[in-house]
Short mmCIF file of C-alpha atoms and ligand atoms in Angstrom, two decimals:
data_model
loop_
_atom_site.label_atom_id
_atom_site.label_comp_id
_atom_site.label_asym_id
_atom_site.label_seq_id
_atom_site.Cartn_x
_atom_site.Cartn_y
_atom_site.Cartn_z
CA UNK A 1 181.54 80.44 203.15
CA UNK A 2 178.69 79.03 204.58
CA UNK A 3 177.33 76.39 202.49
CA UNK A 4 173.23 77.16 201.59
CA UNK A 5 170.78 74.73 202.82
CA UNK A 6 166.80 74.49 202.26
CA UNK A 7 165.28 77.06 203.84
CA UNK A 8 162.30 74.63 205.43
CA UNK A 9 160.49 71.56 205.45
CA UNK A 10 157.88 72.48 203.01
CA UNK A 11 161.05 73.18 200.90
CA UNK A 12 162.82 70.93 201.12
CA UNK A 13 160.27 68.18 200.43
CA UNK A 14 158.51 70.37 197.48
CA UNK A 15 161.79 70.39 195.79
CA UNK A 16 162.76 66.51 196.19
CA UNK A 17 158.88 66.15 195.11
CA UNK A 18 159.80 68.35 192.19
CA UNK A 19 162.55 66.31 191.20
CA UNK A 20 161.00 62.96 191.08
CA UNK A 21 157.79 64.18 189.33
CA UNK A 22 158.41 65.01 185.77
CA UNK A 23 158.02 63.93 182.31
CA UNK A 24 158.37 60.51 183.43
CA UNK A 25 155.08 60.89 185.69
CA UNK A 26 153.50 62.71 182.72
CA UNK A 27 153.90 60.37 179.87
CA UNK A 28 156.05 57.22 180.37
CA UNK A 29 153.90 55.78 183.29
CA UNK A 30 150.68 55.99 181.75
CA UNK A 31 151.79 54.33 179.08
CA UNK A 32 154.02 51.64 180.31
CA UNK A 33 150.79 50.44 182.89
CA UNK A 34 148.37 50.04 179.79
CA UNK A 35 151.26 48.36 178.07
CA UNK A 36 151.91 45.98 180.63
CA UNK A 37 148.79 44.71 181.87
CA UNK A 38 147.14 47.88 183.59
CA UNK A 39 145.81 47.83 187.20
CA UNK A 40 148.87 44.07 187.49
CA UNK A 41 151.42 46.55 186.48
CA UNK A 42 150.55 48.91 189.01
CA UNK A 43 150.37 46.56 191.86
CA UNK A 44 154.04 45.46 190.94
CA UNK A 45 155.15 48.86 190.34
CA UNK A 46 153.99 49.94 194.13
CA UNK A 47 155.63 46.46 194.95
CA UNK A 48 158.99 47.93 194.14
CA UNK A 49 158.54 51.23 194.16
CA UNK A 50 158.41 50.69 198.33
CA UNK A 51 160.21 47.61 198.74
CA UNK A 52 162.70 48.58 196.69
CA UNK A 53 163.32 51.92 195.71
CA UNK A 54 162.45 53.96 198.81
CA UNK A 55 165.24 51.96 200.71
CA UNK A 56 167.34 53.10 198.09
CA UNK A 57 166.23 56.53 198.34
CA UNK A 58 166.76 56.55 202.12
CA UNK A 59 170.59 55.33 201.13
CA UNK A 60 171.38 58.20 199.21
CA UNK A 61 169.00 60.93 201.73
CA UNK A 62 171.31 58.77 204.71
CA UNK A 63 174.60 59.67 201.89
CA UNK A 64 173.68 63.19 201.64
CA UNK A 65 172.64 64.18 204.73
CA UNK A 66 175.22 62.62 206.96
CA UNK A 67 178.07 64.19 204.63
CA UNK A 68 176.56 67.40 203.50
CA UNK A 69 178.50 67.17 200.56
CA UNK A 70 178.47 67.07 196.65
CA UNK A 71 177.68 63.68 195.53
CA UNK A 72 181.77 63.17 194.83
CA UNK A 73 182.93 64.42 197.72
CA UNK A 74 179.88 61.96 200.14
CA UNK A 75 181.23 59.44 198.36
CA UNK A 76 184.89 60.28 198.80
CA UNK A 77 184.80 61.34 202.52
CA UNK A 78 182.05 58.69 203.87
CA UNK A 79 184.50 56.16 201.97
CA UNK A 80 187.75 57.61 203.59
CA UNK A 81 188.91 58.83 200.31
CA UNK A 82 188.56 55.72 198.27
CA UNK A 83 187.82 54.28 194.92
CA UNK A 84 184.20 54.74 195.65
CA UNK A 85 184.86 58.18 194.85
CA UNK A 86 184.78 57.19 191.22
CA UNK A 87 181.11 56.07 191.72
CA UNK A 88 180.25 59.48 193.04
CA UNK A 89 182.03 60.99 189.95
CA UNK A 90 180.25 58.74 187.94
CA UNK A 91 176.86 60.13 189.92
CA UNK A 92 177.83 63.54 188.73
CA UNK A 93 178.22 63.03 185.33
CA UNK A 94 175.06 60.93 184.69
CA UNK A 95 172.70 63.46 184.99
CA UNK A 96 174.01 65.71 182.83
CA UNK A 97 174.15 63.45 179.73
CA UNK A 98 170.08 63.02 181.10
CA UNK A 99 170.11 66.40 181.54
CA UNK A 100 171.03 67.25 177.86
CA UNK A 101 168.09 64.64 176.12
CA UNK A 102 165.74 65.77 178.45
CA UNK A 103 165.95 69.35 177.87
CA UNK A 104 164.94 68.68 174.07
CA UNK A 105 161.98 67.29 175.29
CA UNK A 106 161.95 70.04 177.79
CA UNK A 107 162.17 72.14 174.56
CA UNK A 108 159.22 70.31 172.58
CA UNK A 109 157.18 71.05 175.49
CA UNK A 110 157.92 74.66 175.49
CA UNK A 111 157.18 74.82 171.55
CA UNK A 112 154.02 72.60 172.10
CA UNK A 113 152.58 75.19 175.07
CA UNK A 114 153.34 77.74 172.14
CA UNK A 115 151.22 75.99 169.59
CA UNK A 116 148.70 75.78 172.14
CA UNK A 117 148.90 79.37 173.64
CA UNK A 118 148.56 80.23 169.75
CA UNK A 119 145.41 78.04 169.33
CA UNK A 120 147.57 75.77 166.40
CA UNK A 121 145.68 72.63 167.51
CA UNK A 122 142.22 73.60 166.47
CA UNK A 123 141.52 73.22 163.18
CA UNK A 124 143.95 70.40 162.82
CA UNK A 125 141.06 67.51 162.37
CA UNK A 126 142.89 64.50 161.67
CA UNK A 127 145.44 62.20 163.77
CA UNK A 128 147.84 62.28 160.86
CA UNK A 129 147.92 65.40 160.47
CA UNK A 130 149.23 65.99 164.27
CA UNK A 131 151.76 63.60 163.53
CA UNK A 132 152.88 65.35 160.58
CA UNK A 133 153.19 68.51 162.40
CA UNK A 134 155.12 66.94 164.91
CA UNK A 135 157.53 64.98 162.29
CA UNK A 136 157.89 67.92 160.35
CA UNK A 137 159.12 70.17 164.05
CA UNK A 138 161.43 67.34 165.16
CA UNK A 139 163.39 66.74 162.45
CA UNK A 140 163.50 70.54 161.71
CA UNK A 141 167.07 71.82 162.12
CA UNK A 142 166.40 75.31 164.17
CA UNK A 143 163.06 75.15 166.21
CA UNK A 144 163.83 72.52 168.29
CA UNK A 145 167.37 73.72 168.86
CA UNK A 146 166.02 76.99 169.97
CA UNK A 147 163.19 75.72 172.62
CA UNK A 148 166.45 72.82 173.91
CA UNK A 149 168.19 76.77 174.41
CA UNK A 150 164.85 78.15 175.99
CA UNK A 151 164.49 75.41 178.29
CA UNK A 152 168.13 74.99 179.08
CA UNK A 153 168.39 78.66 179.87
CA UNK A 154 165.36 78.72 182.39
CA UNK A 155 166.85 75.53 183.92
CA UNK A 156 170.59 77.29 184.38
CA UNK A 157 169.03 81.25 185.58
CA UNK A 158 167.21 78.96 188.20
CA UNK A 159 169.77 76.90 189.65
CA UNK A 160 172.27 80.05 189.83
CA UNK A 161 170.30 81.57 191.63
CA UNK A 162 170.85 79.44 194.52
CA UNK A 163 169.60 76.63 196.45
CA UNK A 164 166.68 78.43 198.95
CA UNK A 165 166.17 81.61 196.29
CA UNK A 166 166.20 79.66 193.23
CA UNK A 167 165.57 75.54 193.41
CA UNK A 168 163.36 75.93 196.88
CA UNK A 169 161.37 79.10 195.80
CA UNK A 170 160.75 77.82 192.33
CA UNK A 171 159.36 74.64 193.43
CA UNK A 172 156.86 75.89 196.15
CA UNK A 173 155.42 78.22 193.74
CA UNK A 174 155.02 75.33 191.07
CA UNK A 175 154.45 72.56 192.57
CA UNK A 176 151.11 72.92 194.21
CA UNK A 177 149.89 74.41 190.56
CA UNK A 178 151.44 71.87 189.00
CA UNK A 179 148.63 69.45 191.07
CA UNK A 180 146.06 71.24 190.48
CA UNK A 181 146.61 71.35 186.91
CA UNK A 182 146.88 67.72 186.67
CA UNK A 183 144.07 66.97 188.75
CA UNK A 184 141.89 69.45 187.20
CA UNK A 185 142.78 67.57 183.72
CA UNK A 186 141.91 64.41 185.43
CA UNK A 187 138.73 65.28 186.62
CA UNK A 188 137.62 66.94 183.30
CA UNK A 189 138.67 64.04 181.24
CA UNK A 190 136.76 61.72 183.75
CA UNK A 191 133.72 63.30 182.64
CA UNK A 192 133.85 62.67 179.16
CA UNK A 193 131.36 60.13 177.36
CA UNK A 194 133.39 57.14 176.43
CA UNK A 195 136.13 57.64 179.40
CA UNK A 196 135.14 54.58 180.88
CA UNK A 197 137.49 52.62 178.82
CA UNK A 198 140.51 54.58 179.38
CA UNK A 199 139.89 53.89 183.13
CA UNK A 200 139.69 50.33 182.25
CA UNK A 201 142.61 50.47 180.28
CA UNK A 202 144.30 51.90 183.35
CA UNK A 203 143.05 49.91 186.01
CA UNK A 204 141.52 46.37 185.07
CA UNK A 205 144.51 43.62 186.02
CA UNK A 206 145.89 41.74 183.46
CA UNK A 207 148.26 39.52 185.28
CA UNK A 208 149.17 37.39 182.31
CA UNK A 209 151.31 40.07 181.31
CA UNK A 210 153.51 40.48 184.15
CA UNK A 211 156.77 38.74 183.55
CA UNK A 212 160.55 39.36 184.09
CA UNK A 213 160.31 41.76 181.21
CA UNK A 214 157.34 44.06 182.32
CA UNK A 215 159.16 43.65 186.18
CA UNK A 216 162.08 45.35 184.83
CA UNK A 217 160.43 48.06 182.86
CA UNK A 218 158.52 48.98 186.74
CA UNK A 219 161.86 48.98 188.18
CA UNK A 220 163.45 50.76 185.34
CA UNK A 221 160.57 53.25 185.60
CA UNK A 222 160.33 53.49 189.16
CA UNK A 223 164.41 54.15 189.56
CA UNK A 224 163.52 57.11 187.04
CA UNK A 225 160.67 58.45 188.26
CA UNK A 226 162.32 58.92 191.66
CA UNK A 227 165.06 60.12 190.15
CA UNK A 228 167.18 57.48 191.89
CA UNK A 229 171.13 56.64 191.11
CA UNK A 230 171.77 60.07 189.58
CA UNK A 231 173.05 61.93 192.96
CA UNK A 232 170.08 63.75 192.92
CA UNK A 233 168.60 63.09 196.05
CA UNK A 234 171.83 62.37 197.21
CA UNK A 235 172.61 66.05 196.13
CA UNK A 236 169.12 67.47 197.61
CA UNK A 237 169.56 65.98 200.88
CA UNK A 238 173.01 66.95 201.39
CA UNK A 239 170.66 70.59 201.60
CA UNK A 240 168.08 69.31 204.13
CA UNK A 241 168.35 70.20 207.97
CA UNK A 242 169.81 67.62 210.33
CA UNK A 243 166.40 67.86 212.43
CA UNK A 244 164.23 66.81 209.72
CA UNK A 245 162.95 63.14 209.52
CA UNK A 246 164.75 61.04 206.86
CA UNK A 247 162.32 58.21 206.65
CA UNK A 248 158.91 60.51 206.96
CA UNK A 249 160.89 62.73 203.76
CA UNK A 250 161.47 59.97 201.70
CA UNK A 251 158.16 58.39 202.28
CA UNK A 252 155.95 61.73 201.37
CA UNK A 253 158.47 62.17 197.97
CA UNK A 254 157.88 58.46 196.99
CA UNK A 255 154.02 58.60 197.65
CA UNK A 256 153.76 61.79 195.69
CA UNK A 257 155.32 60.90 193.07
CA UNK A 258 153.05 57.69 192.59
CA UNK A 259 150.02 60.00 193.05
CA UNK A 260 151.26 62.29 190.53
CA UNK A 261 151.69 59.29 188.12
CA UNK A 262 148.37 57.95 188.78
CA UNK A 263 146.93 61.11 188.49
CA UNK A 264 148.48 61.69 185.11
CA UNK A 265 147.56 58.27 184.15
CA UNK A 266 144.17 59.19 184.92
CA UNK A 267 143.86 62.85 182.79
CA UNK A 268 145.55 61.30 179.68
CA UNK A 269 144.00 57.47 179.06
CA UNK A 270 140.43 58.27 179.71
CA UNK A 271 140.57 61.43 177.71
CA UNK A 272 142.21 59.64 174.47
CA UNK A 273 139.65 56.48 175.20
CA UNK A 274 137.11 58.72 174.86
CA UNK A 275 137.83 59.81 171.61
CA UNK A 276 138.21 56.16 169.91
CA UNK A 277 141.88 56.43 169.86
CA UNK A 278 144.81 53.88 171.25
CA UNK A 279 147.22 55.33 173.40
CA UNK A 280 150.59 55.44 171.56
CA UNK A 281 153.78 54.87 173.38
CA UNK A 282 156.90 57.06 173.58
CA UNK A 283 156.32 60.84 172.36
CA UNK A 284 153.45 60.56 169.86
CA UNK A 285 151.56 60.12 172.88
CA UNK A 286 152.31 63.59 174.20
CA UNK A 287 152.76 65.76 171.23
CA UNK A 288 150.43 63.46 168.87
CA UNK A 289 147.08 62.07 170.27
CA UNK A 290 146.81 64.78 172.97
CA UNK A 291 146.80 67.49 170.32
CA UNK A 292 144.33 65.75 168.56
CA UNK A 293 142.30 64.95 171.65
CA UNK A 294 142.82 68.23 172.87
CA UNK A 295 141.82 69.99 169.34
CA UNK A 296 138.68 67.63 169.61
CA UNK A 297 137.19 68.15 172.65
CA UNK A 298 135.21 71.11 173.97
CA UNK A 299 136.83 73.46 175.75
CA UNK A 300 140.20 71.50 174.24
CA UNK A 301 141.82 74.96 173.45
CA UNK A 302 142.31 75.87 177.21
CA UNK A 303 142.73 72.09 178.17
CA UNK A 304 145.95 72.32 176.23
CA UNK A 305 147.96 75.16 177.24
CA UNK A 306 147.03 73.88 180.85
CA UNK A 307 148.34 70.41 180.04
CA UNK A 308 151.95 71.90 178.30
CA UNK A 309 152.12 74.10 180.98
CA UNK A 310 152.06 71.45 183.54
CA UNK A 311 154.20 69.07 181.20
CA UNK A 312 156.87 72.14 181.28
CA UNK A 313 156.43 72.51 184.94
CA UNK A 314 157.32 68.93 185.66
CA UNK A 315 160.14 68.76 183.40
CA UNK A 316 161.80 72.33 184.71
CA UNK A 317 161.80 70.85 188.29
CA UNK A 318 163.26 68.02 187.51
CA UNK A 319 165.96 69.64 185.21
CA UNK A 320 166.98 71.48 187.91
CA UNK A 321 167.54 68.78 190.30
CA UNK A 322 169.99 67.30 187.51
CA UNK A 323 171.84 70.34 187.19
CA UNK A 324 172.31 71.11 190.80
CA UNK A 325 174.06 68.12 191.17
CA UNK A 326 177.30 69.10 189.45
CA UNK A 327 177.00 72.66 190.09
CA UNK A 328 177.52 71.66 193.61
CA UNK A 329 180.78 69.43 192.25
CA UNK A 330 182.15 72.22 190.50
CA UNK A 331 181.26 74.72 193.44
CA UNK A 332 182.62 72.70 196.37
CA UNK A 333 185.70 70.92 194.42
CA UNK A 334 186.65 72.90 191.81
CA UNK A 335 185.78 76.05 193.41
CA UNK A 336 184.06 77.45 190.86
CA UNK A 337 181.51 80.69 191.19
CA UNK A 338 177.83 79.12 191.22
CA UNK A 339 177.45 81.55 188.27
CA UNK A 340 180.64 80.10 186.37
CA UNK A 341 179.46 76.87 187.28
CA UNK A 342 176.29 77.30 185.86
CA UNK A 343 177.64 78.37 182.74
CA UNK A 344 179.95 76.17 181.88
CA UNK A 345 177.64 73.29 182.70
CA UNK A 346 174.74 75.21 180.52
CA UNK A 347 177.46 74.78 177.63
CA UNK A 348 177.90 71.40 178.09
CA UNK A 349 174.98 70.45 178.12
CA UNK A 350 173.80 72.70 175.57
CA UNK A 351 176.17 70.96 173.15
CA UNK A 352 175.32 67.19 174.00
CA UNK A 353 171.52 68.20 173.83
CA UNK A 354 172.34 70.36 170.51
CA UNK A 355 173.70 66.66 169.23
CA UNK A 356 170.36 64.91 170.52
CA UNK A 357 168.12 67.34 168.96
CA UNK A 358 169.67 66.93 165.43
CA UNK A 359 169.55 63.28 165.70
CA UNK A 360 166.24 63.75 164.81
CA UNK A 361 166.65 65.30 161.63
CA UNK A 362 170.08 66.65 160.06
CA UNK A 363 171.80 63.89 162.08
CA UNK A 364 169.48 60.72 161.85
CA UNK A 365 171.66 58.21 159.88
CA UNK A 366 174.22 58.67 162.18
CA UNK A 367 173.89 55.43 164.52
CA UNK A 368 176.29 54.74 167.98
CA UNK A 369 175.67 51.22 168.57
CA UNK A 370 172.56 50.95 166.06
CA UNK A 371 170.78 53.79 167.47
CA UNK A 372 170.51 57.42 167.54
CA UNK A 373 172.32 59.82 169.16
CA UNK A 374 168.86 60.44 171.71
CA UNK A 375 168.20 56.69 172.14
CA UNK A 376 171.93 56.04 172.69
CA UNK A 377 172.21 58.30 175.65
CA UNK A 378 168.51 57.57 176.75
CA UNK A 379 169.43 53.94 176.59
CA UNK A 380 173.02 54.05 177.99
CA UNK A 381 171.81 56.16 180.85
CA UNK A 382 168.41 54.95 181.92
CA UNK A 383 168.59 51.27 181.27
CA UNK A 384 172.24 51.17 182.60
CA UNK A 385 174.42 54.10 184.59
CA UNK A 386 171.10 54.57 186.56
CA UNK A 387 170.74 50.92 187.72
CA UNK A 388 174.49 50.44 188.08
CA UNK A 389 174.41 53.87 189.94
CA UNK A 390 171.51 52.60 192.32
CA UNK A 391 173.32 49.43 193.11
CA UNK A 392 176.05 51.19 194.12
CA UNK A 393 174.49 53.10 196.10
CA UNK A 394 172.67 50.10 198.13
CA UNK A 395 176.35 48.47 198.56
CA UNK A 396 177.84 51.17 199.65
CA UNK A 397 175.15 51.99 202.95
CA UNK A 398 174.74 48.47 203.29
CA UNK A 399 178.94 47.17 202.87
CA UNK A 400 180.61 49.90 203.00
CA UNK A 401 179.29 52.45 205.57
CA UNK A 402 179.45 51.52 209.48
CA UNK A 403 176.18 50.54 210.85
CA UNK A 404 176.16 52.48 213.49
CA UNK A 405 176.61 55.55 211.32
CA UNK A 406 173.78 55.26 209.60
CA UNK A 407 171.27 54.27 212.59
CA UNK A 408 172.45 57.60 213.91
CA UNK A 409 171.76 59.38 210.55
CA UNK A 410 168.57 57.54 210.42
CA UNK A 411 166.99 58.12 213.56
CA UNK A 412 169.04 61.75 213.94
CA UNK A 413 171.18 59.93 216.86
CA UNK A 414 168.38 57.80 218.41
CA UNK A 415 166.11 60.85 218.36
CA UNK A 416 163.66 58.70 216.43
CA UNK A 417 161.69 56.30 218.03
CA UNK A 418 159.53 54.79 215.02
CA UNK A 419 162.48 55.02 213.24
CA UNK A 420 164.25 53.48 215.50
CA UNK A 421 161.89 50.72 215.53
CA UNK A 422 162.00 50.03 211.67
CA UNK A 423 165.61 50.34 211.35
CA UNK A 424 166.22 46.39 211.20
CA UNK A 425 163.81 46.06 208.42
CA UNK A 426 165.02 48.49 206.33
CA UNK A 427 168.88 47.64 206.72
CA UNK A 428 167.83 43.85 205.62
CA UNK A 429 166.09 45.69 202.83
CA UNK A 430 169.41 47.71 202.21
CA UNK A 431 171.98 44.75 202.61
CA UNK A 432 170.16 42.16 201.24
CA UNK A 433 167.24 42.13 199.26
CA UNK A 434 167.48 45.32 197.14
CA UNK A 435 171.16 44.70 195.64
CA UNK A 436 169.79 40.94 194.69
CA UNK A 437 166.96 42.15 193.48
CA UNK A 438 167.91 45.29 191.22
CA UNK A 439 170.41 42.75 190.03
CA UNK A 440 167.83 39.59 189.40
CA UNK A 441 165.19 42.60 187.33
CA UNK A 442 167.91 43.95 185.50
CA UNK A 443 169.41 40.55 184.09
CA UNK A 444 165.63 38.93 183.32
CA UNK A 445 165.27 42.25 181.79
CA UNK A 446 167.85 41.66 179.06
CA UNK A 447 166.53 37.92 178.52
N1 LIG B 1 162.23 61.84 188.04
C1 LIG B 1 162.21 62.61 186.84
C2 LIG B 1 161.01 62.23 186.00
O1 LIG B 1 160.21 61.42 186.38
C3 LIG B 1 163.45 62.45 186.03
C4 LIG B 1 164.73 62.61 186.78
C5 LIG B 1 165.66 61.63 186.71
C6 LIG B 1 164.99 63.75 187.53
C7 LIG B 1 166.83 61.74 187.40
C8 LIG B 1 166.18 63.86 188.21
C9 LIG B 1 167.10 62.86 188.14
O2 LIG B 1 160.85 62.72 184.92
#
């Protein structure tokens, strides 16, 4: 059988856009840049972002492409059937364990647009009260576990329905409403009284802050917001045509995603400045001081079912791009229908999710490590597999792989002249500086 493929450029680069943009766009950058010293954080946070990560994004596009493969079997082949293989199984199984926390949030989200479509924000006047409404949903037994099934299920129908049909189609249609939404938030909160501070918040350089710690936690956030070390891209590009240009891809995914994040940066601090509040970090954020900003301000009503649809937007197309990657393992190796794929995977995850989602209520003494079921796979997979995963990545273009081969891949056999031209650059990048460098951020991260 022929094995499906993006159906065009648009596509292709819509859905790797789709991927990287997502709740960690939405919510986590906006928060980590005020935490860590605004417009300073940003700066460092481009820094990497294109020193760093897109080299590491053009390793797994070169991985991908060049084997047209599941991320096991790019490993295994590229490799000549080696151990590396076990870091591409390792790449398979990471995002699904992300896959599984981040469809309960996916699931909050869907709840929250609910509450909004429903109008449940308005008339709820006081901060605490938001937060008791969320308190009182998360650590419910049923709700959440029913929206983590909603948003699961919408995830799975997607992805079986196939790569150009499903993953491509869904992501043209979304994501150019998905930035209009956002900007149209941004420009509405902009105009505010009082939003002045948020921008300051956002944008005035505090460089005192920037250490080893708030380095790592722009790595850490840049690695996750391009969805980078999870065979994701890996997976994605293993989809795109052998004429399209690697370097011009990965560039237009990397700078969307950092306008996205700006953007989103830009609708949520000046709009919670404006109302005299401090921008919390982690989920009260999202499902506390929006709600309350959104149930204060005028026209907040419509404001918030745009914002939670955009929030499940984002997190839908980046679901998807975690799934994908071992429904193409199961398809390819195991030889598995996409639709039995699919649903053994949505069981899976369902489960692991199911066990995330308690942990908030039913299941919150019960501590792996000293933390929560949620924050135990958030932690072990974000802070950890996903570095580890990235590394390995870097090493294996830049040790493993013949030079030669990847120049070709790069510059689609010499094809390229501009690519041509920066090839040295980036394969000092890939050999040398990124490996010592994700290594140097991660270890002053733990110190
Ligand atoms: N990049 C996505 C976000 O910012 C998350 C993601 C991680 C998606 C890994 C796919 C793979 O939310």
């Amino acid at each position: 059988m022929k094995r499906e493929s993006f159906g065009s450029r648009f596509g292709a680069l819509v859905a790797m856009a789709g991927s990287a943009v997502g709740l960690g766009n939405l919510w986590r950058f906006p928060y980590l840049v005020g935490e860590n010293g605004g417009a300073a954080f940003i700066i460092v946070y481009i820094l990497l972002s294109f020193l760093i990560c897109l080299p590491i994004f053009v390793s797994e596009f070169v991985i991908g492409r060049r084997s047209q493969k599941n991320a096991y079997a790019a490993f295994r082949d590229l490799s000549g059937g080696s151990a590396w293989k076990w870091i591409g199984l390792v790449t398979v199984i990471v995002p699904l364990i992300v896959l599984s926390y981040y469809s309960v949030i996916g699931g909050w989200s869907v709840e929250y647009l609910l509450k909004s479509i429903t109008f449940s924000f308005t008339g709820t006047d006081t901060l605490s009260s938001m937060k008791t409404m969320f308190t009182d949903f998360v650590s419910s037994p049923w709700i959440p576990l029913l929206m983590h099934t909603v948003f699961m299920l919408v995830s799975t129908l997607i992805v079986m329905v196939g790569i150009k049909d499903g993953i491509e189609k869904f992501s043209k249609v979304m994501m150019p409403l998905l930035f209009f939404m956002v900007l149209a938030i941004a420009i509405y909160s902009l105009t505010l009284p009082g939003a002045g501070k948020g921008v300051d918040y956002l944008f005035n350089p505090d460089f005192s802050k920037i250490d080893g710690k708030a380095c790592a936690a722009a790595l850490g956030q840049a690695f996750f917001s391009l969805s980078l070390g999870f065979g994701t891209i890996l997976t994605y590009a293993s989809y795109v045509d052998k004429k399209e240009n690697i370097m011009f891809q990965s560039t237009a995914t990397a700078v969307s995603d950092l306008m996205f994040a700006l953007i989103a940066g830009v609708a949520i601090m000046p709009a919670v400045f404006a109302f005299g509040l401090n921008p919390q970090s982690g989920p009260g954020l999202v499902f506390e001081t929006l709600p309350y900003v959104f149930s204060q301000m005028p026209a907040g009503g419509i404001v918030a079912i745009v914002f939670f649809v955009a929030l499940l937007v984002a997190a839908l197309t980046s679901s998807i791009s975690m799934l994908e990657v071992a429904v193409a393992y199961l398809v390819e190796e195991k030889k598995f229908s996409r639709t039995g794929a699919c649903a053994v995977l949505f069981a899976v995850c369902w489960v692991v999710g199911a066990l995330c989602s308690l942990s908030f209520g039913p299941l919150a003494d019960f501590k792996i490590a000293g933390r929560s079921i949620f924050d135990f796979f958030d932690n072990l997979s974000s802070n950890v597999l996903m570095t580890l995963g990235s590394l390995m990545t870097v090493l294996f273009v830049g040790w493993r792989l013949k030079k030669t081969d990847i120049y070709d891949e790069f510059t689609n056999g010499g094809t390229l002249s501009a690519n041509a031209k920066i090839f040295g650059v980036l394969w000092f990048l890939i050999r040398y500086v990124c490996p010592l460098a994700i290594i140097a951020i991660f270890v002053s991260g733990l110190i």
